[in-house]
Every structure is written in structure tokens, then in C-alpha cells.
PDB file of C-alpha atoms in Angstrom:
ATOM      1  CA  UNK A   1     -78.564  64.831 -16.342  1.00  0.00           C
ATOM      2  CA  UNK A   2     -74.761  64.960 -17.185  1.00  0.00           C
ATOM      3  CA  UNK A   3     -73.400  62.029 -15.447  1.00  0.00           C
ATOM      4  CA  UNK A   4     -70.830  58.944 -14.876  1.00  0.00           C
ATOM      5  CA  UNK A   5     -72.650  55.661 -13.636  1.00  0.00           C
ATOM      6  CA  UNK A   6     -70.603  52.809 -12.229  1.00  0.00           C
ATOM      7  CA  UNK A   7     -72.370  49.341 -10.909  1.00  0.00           C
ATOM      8  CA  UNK A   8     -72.616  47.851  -8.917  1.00  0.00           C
ATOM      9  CA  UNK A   9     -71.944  50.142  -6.094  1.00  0.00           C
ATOM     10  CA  UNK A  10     -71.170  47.581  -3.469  1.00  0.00           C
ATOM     11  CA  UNK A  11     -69.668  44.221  -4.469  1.00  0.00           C
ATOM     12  CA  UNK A  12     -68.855  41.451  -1.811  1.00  0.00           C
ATOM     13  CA  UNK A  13     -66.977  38.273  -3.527  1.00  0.00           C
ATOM     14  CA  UNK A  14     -64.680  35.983  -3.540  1.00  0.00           C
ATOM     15  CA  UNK A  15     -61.202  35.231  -4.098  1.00  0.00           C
ATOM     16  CA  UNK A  16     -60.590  33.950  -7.798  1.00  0.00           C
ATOM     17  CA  UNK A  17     -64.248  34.589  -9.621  1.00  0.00           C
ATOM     18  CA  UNK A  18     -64.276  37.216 -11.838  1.00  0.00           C
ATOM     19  CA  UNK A  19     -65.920  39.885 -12.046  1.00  0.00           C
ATOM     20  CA  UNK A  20     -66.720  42.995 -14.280  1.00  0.00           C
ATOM     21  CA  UNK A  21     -67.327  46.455 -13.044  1.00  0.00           C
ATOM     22  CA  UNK A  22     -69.255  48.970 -15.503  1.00  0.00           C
ATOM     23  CA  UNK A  23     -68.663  52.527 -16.249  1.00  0.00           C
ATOM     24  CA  UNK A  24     -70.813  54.644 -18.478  1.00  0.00           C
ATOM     25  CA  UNK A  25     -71.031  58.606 -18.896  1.00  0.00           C
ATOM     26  CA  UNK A  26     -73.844  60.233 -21.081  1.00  0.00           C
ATOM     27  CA  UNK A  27     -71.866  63.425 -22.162  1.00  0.00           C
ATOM     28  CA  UNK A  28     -69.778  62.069 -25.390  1.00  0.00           C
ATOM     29  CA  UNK A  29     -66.571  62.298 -23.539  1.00  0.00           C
ATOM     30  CA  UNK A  30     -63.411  60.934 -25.371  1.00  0.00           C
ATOM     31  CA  UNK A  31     -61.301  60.364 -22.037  1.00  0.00           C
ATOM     32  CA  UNK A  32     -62.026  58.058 -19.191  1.00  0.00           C
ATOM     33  CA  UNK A  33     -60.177  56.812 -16.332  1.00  0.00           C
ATOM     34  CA  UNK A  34     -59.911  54.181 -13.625  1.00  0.00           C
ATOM     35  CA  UNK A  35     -58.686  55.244 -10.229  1.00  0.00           C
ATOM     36  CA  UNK A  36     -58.976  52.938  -6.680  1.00  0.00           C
ATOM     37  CA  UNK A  37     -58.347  54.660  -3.735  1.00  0.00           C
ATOM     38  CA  UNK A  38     -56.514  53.008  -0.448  1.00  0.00           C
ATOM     39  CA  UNK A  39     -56.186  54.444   2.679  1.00  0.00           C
ATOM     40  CA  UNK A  40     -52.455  55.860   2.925  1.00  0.00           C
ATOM     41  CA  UNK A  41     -52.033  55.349  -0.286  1.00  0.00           C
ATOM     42  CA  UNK A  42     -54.543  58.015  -1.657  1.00  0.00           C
ATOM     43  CA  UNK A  43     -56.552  57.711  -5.543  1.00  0.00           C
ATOM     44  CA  UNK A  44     -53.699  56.041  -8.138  1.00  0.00           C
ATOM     45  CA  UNK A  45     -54.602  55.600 -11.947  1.00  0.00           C
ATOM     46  CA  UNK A  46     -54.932  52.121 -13.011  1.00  0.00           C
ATOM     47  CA  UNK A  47     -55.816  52.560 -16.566  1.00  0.00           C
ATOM     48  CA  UNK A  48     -57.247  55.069 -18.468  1.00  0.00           C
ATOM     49  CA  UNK A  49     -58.362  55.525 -22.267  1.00  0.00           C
ATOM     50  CA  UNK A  50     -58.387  58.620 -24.703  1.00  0.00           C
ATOM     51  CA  UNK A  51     -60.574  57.180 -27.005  1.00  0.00           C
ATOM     52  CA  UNK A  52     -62.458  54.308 -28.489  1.00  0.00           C
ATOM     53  CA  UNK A  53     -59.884  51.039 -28.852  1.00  0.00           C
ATOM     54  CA  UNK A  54     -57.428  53.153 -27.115  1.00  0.00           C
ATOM     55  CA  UNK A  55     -56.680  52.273 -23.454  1.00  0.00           C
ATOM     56  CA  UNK A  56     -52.964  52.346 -22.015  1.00  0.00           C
ATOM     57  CA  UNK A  57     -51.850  51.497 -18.387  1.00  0.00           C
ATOM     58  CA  UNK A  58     -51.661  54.077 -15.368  1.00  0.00           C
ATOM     59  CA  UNK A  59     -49.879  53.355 -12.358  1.00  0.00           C
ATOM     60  CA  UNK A  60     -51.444  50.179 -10.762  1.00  0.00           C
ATOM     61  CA  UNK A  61     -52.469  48.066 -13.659  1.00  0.00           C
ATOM     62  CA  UNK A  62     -51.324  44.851 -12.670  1.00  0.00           C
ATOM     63  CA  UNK A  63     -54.597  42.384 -11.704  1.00  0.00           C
ATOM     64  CA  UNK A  64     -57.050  44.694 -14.105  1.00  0.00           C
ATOM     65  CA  UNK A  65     -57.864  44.696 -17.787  1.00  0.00           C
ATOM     66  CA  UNK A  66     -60.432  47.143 -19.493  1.00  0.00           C
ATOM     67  CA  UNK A  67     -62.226  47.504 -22.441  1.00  0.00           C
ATOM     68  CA  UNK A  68     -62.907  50.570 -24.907  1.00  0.00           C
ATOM     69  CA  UNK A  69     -65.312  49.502 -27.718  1.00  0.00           C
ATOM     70  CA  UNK A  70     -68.122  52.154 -27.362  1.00  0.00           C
ATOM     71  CA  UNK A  71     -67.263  55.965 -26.465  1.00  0.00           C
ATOM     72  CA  UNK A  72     -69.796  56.056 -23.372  1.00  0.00           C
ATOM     73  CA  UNK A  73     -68.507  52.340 -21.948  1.00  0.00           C
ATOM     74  CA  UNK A  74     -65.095  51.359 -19.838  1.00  0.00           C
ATOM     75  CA  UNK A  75     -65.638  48.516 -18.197  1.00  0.00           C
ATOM     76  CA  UNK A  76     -62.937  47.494 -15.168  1.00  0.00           C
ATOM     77  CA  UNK A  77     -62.478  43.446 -15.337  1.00  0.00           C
ATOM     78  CA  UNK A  78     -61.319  41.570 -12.571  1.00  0.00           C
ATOM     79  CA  UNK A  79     -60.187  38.188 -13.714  1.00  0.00           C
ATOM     80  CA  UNK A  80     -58.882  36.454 -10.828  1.00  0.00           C
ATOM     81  CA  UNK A  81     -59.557  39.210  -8.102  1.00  0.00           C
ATOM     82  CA  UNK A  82     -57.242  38.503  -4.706  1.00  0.00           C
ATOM     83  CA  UNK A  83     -58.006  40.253  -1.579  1.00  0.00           C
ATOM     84  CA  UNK A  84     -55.404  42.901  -2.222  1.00  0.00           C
ATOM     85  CA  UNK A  85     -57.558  44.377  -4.865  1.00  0.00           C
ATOM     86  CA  UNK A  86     -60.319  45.329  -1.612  1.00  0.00           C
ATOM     87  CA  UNK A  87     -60.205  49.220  -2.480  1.00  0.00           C
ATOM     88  CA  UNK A  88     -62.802  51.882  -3.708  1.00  0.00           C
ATOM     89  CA  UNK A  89     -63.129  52.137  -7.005  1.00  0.00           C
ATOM     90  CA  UNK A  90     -64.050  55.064  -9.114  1.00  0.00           C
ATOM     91  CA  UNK A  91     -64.423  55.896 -12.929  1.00  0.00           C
ATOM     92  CA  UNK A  92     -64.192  59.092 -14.636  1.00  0.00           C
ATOM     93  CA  UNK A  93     -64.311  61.045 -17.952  1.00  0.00           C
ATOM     94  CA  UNK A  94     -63.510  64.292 -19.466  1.00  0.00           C
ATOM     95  CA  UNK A  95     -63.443  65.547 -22.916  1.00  0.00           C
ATOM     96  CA  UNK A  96     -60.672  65.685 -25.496  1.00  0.00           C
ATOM     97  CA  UNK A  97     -57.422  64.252 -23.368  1.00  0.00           C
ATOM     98  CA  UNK A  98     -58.230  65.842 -19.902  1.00  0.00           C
ATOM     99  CA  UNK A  99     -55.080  67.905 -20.428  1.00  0.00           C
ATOM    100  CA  UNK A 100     -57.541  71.030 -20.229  1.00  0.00           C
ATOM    101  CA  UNK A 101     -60.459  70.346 -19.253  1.00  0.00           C
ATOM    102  CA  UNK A 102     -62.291  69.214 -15.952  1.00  0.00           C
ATOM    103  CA  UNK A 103     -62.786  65.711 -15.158  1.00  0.00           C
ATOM    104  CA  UNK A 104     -65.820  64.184 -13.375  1.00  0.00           C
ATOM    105  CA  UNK A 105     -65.904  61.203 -11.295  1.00  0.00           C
ATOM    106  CA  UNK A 106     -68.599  58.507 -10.915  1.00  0.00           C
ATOM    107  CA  UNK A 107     -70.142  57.438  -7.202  1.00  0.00           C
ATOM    108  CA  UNK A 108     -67.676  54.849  -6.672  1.00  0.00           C
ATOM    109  CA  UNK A 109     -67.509  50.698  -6.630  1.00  0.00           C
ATOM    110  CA  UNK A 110     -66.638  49.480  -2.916  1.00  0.00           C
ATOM    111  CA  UNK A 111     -65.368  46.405  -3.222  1.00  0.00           C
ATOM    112  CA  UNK A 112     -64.469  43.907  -1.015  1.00  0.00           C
ATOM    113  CA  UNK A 113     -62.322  40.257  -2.186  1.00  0.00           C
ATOM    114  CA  UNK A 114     -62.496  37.899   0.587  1.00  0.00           C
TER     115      UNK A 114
ATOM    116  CA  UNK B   1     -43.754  62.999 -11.997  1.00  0.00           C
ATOM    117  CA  UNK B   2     -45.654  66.195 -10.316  1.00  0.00           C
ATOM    118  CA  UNK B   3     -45.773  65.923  -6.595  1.00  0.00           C
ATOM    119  CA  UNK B   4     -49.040  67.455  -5.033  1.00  0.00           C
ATOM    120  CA  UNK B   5     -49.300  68.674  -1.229  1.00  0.00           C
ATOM    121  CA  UNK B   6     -52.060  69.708   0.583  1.00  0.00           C
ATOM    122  CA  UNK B   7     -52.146  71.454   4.102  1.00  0.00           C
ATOM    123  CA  UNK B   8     -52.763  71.227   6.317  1.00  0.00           C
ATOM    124  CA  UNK B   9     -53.798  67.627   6.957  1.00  0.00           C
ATOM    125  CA  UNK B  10     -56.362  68.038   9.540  1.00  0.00           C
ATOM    126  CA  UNK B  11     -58.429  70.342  10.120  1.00  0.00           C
ATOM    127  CA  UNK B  12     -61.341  70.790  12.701  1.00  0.00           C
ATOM    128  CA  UNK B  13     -63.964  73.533  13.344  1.00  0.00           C
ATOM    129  CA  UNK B  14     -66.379  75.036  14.921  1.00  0.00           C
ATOM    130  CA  UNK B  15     -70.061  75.759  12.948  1.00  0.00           C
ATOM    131  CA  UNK B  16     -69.821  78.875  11.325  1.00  0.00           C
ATOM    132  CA  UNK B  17     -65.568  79.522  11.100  1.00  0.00           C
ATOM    133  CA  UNK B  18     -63.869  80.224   8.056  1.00  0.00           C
ATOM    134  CA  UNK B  19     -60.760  78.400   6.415  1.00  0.00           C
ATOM    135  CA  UNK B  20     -58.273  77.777   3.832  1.00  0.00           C
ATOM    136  CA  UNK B  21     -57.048  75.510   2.453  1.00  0.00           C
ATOM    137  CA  UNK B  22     -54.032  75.423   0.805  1.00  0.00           C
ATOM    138  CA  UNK B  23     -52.659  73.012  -2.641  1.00  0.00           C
ATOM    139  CA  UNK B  24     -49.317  73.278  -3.303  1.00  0.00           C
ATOM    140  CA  UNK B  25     -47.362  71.383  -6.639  1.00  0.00           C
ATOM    141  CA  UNK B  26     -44.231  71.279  -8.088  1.00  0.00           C
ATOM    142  CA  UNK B  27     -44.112  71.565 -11.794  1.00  0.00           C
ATOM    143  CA  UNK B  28     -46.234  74.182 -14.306  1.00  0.00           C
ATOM    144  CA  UNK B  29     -50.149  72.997 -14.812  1.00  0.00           C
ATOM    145  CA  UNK B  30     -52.978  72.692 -17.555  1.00  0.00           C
ATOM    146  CA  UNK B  31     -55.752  71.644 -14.754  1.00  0.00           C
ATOM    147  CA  UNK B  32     -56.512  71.522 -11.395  1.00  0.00           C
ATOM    148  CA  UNK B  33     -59.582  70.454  -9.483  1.00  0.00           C
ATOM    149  CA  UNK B  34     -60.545  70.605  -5.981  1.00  0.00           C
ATOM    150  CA  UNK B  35     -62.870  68.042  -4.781  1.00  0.00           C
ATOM    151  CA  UNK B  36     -65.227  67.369  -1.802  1.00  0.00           C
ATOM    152  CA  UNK B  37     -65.554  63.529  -0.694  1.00  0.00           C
ATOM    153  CA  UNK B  38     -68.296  63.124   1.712  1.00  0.00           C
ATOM    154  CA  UNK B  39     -69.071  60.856   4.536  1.00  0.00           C
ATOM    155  CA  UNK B  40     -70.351  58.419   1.754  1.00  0.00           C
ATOM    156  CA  UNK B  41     -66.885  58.418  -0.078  1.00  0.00           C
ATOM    157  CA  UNK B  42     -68.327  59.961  -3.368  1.00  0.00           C
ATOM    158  CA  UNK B  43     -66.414  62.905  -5.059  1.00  0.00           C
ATOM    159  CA  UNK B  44     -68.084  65.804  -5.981  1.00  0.00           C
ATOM    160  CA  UNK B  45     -66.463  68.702  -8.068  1.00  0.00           C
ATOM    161  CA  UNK B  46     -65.555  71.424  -6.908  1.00  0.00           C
ATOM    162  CA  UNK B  47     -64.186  73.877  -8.697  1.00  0.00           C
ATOM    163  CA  UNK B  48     -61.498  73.216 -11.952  1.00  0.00           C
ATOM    164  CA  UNK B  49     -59.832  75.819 -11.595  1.00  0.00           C
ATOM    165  CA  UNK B  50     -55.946  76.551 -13.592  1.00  0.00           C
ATOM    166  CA  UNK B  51     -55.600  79.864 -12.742  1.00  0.00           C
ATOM    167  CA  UNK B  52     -57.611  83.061 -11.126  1.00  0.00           C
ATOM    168  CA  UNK B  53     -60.260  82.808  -8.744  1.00  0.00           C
ATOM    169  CA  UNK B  54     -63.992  81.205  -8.387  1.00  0.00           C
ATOM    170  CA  UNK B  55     -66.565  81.243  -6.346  1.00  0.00           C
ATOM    171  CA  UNK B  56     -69.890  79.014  -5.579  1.00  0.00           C
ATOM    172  CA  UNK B  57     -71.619  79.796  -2.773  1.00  0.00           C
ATOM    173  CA  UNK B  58     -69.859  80.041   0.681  1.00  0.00           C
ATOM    174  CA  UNK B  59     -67.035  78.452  -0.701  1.00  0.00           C
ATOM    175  CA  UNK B  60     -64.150  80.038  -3.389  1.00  0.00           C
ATOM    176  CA  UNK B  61     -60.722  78.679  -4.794  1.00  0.00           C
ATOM    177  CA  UNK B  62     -57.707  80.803  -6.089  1.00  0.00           C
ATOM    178  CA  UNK B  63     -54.951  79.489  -8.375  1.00  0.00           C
ATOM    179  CA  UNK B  64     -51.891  81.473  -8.827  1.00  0.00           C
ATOM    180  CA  UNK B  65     -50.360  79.356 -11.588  1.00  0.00           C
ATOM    181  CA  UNK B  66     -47.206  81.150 -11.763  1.00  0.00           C
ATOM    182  CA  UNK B  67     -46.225  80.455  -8.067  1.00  0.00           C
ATOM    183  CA  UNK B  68     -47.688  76.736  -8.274  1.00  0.00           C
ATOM    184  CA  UNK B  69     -50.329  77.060  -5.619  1.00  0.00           C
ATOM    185  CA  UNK B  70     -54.140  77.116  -5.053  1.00  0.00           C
ATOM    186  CA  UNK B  71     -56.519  78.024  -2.488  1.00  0.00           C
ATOM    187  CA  UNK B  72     -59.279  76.520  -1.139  1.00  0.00           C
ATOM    188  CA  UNK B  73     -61.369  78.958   1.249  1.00  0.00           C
ATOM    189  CA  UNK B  74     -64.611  78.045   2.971  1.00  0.00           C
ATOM    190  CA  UNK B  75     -66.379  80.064   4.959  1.00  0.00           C
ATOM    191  CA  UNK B  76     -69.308  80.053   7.452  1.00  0.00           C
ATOM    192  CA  UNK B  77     -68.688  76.558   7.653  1.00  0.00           C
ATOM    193  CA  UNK B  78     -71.808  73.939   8.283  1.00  0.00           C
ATOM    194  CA  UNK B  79     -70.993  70.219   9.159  1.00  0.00           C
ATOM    195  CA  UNK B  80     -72.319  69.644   5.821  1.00  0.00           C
ATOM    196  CA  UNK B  81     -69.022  70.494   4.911  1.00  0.00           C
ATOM    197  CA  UNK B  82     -67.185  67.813   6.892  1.00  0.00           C
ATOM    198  CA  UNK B  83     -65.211  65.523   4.719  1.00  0.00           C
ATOM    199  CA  UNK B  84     -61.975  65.206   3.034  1.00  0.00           C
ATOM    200  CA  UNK B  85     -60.742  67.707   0.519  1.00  0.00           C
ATOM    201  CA  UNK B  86     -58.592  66.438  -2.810  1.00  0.00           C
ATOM    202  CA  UNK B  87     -56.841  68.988  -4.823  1.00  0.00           C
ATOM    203  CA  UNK B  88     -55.606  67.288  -8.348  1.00  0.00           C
ATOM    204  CA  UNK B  89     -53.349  68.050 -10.888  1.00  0.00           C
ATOM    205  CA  UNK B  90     -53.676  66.717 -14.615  1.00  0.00           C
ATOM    206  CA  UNK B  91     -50.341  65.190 -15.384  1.00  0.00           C
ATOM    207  CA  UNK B  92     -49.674  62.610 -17.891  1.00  0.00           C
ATOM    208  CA  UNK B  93     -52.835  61.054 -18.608  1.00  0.00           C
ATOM    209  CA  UNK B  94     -53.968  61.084 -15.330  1.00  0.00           C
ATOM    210  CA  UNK B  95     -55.263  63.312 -12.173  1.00  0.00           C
ATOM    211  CA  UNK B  96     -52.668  63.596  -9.873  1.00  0.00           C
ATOM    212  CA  UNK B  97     -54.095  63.865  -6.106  1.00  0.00           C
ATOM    213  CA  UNK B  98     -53.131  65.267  -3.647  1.00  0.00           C
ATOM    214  CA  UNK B  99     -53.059  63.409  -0.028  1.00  0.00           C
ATOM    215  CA  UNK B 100     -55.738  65.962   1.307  1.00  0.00           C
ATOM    216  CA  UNK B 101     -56.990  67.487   4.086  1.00  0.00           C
ATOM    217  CA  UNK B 102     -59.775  65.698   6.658  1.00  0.00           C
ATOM    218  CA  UNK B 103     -62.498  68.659   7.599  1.00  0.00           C
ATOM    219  CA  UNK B 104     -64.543  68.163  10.793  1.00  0.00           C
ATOM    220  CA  UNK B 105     -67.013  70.381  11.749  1.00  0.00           C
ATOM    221  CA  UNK B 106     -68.598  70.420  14.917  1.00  0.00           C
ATOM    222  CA  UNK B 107     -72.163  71.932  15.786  1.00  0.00           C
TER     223      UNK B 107
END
């Protein structure tokens, strides 16, 4: 089954130890995103990557880093989380630059910095 | 950048009602996508959906490109269908959301 995977699902942690949320999709896509959605605020871009090594900033970087060294990986790293980065987290991919064609999300990362 | 709206921002109805929904944005587009997040906060596609009209099952979209708009409809609505509904842009790298609009359906 076509699909984006993210774990974990739920995270509960603390403020300071970092931590490492995965993304994978099975369907060869060359574009994937992170997004974390706050209430009032809505789903904002925090990075995203259109290919392998590539990865550029979105709108809320600051606090994240990722990754890009395989096509079907984009890992979300946390390296000093604080409790403002409490949020819903999702990952997503689409082929080619996502210009034209449709995205598709994963099931989301709640997490939760106390 | 693009600015997305969605209306209207709440929405509740009875079992079995129709509805639309409507997207509006503010600059020409490549993609747009209308998505479903349940009770359980996951996003499921909709419908991507630039321009014309789709349908899947009781629900359908419309985008008329040229007037920078879409159209959400549901109808015969089940509380299955409670939720909040995104509308999204691609702009710039990145899906541009729209604030959406909270469904409720009551039995």
C-alpha cells in the first residue's frame, strides 16, 4: 500500500533531550515536507526537501534540522526541544516538486515537550 | 505570498443535509487539495483538484481556476463526516492551507 509512515505517533518528553522523528513513504517520491499544526495558527511548513541532499527552510524552521540522505527517508530532529515546539506534526511527499501534483500526508507525530 | 480563505468557518448539520463549502485564494494556481481531518487529527485526501470538477462518492469539489475559487459540496451528510475541512494551495515549495471550516454533524 502507497503510503507515508511517521513514528512514533505519540511522543511525551522532556525539555532539552533530543529527539528524532522519522518519516518514510514507499512510492519513490522526490518531494517531502514537514508541516506542525497549532491551534490558531493552522499547518505552517518548517522544512521541506526536493530531493536527495537537498532540503531548504519553510516558514518555521528555527528549533528543527532534517536530513535527506535516502529518497524514501526525512527525518525531523529535535535537538534541544522547548515546550513551544508541543504541536502536531505531520510529514508529506509528492512527486517531482509538488508544483503539479498531489501531495499526501502521513498520520501525524503528537508531541508534547514538558 | 498566496492568501487562502475558507468559509464559512463553522458549520453544523443535521444527518442527511447537503453543503458547500467554499475555498477562496488570491493569486493563479498549479494545485489544490481539499482535505478531511478527522476526530483523530489525521488528514486524508480528498480530492487534488486545479481546475474542473470531481466526484467520489457523496461528496464532489469544483475548481474554477480562472475566478480563483473551489468548491467543496457534500451531500447526504453522515457524522462520519464531522471534522475539519483544509483546502491548500501549492505555493512556493510548500502547501498553503487554508484556516478551514469545523463540520459537525448531528444524528
Amino acid at each position: 500500500e502507497a503510503q507515508v509512515t511517521q513514528n512514533p505517533r505519540y511522543l511525551i518528553t522532556v525539555t532539552g533531550k533530543k529527539l528524532t522523528v522519522t518519516c518514510s513513504q514507499n512510492m519513490n517520491h522526490e518531494y517531502m515536507s514537514w508541516y506542525r499544526q497549532d491551534p490558531g495558527l493552522g499547518l505552517r511548513q518548517i522544512y521541506y526537501s526536493m530531493n536527495v541532499e537537498v532540503t531548504d527552510k519553510g516558514d518555521v524552521p528555527e528549533g528543527y534540522k532534517v536530513s535527506r540522505k535516502e529518497k524514501r527517508n526525512f527525518p525531523l530532529i529535535l535537538e534541544s526541544p522547548s515546550p513551544n515546539q508541543t504541536s502536531l506534526y505531520f510529514c508529506a511527499s509528492s512527486s517531482r516538486t509538488g508544483d503539479y501534483n498531489e501531495q499526501f500526508f502521513g498520520p501525524g507525530t503528537r508531541l508534547t515537550v514538558l | 505570498g498566496i492568501q487562502v480563505e475558507q468559509s464559512p468557518p463553522d458549520l453544523i448539520l443535521q444527518e442527511g443535509a447537503n453543503s458547500t463549502l467554499r475555498c477562496n485564494f488570491s493569486d493563479s494556481v498549479n494545485n489544490l487539495q481539499w482535505f478531511h481531518q478527522n476526530p483523530w487529527g489525521q488528514l486524508i485526501n480528498l480530492f487534488y483538484i486545479p481546475s474542473g470538477t470531481k466526484q467520489n462518492g457523496r461528496l464532489s469539489a469544483t475548481t474554477v481556476a480562472t475566478e480563483r475559487y473551489s468548491l467543496l459540496y457534500i451531500s447526504s451528510s453522515q457524522t462520519t463526516d464531522s471534522g475539519v475541512y483544509f483546502c491548500a494551495v501549492h505555493s512556493w515549495g510548500k502547501l498553503q492551507f487554508g484556516a478551514g471550516t469545523q463540520v459537525v454533524v448531528t444524528p
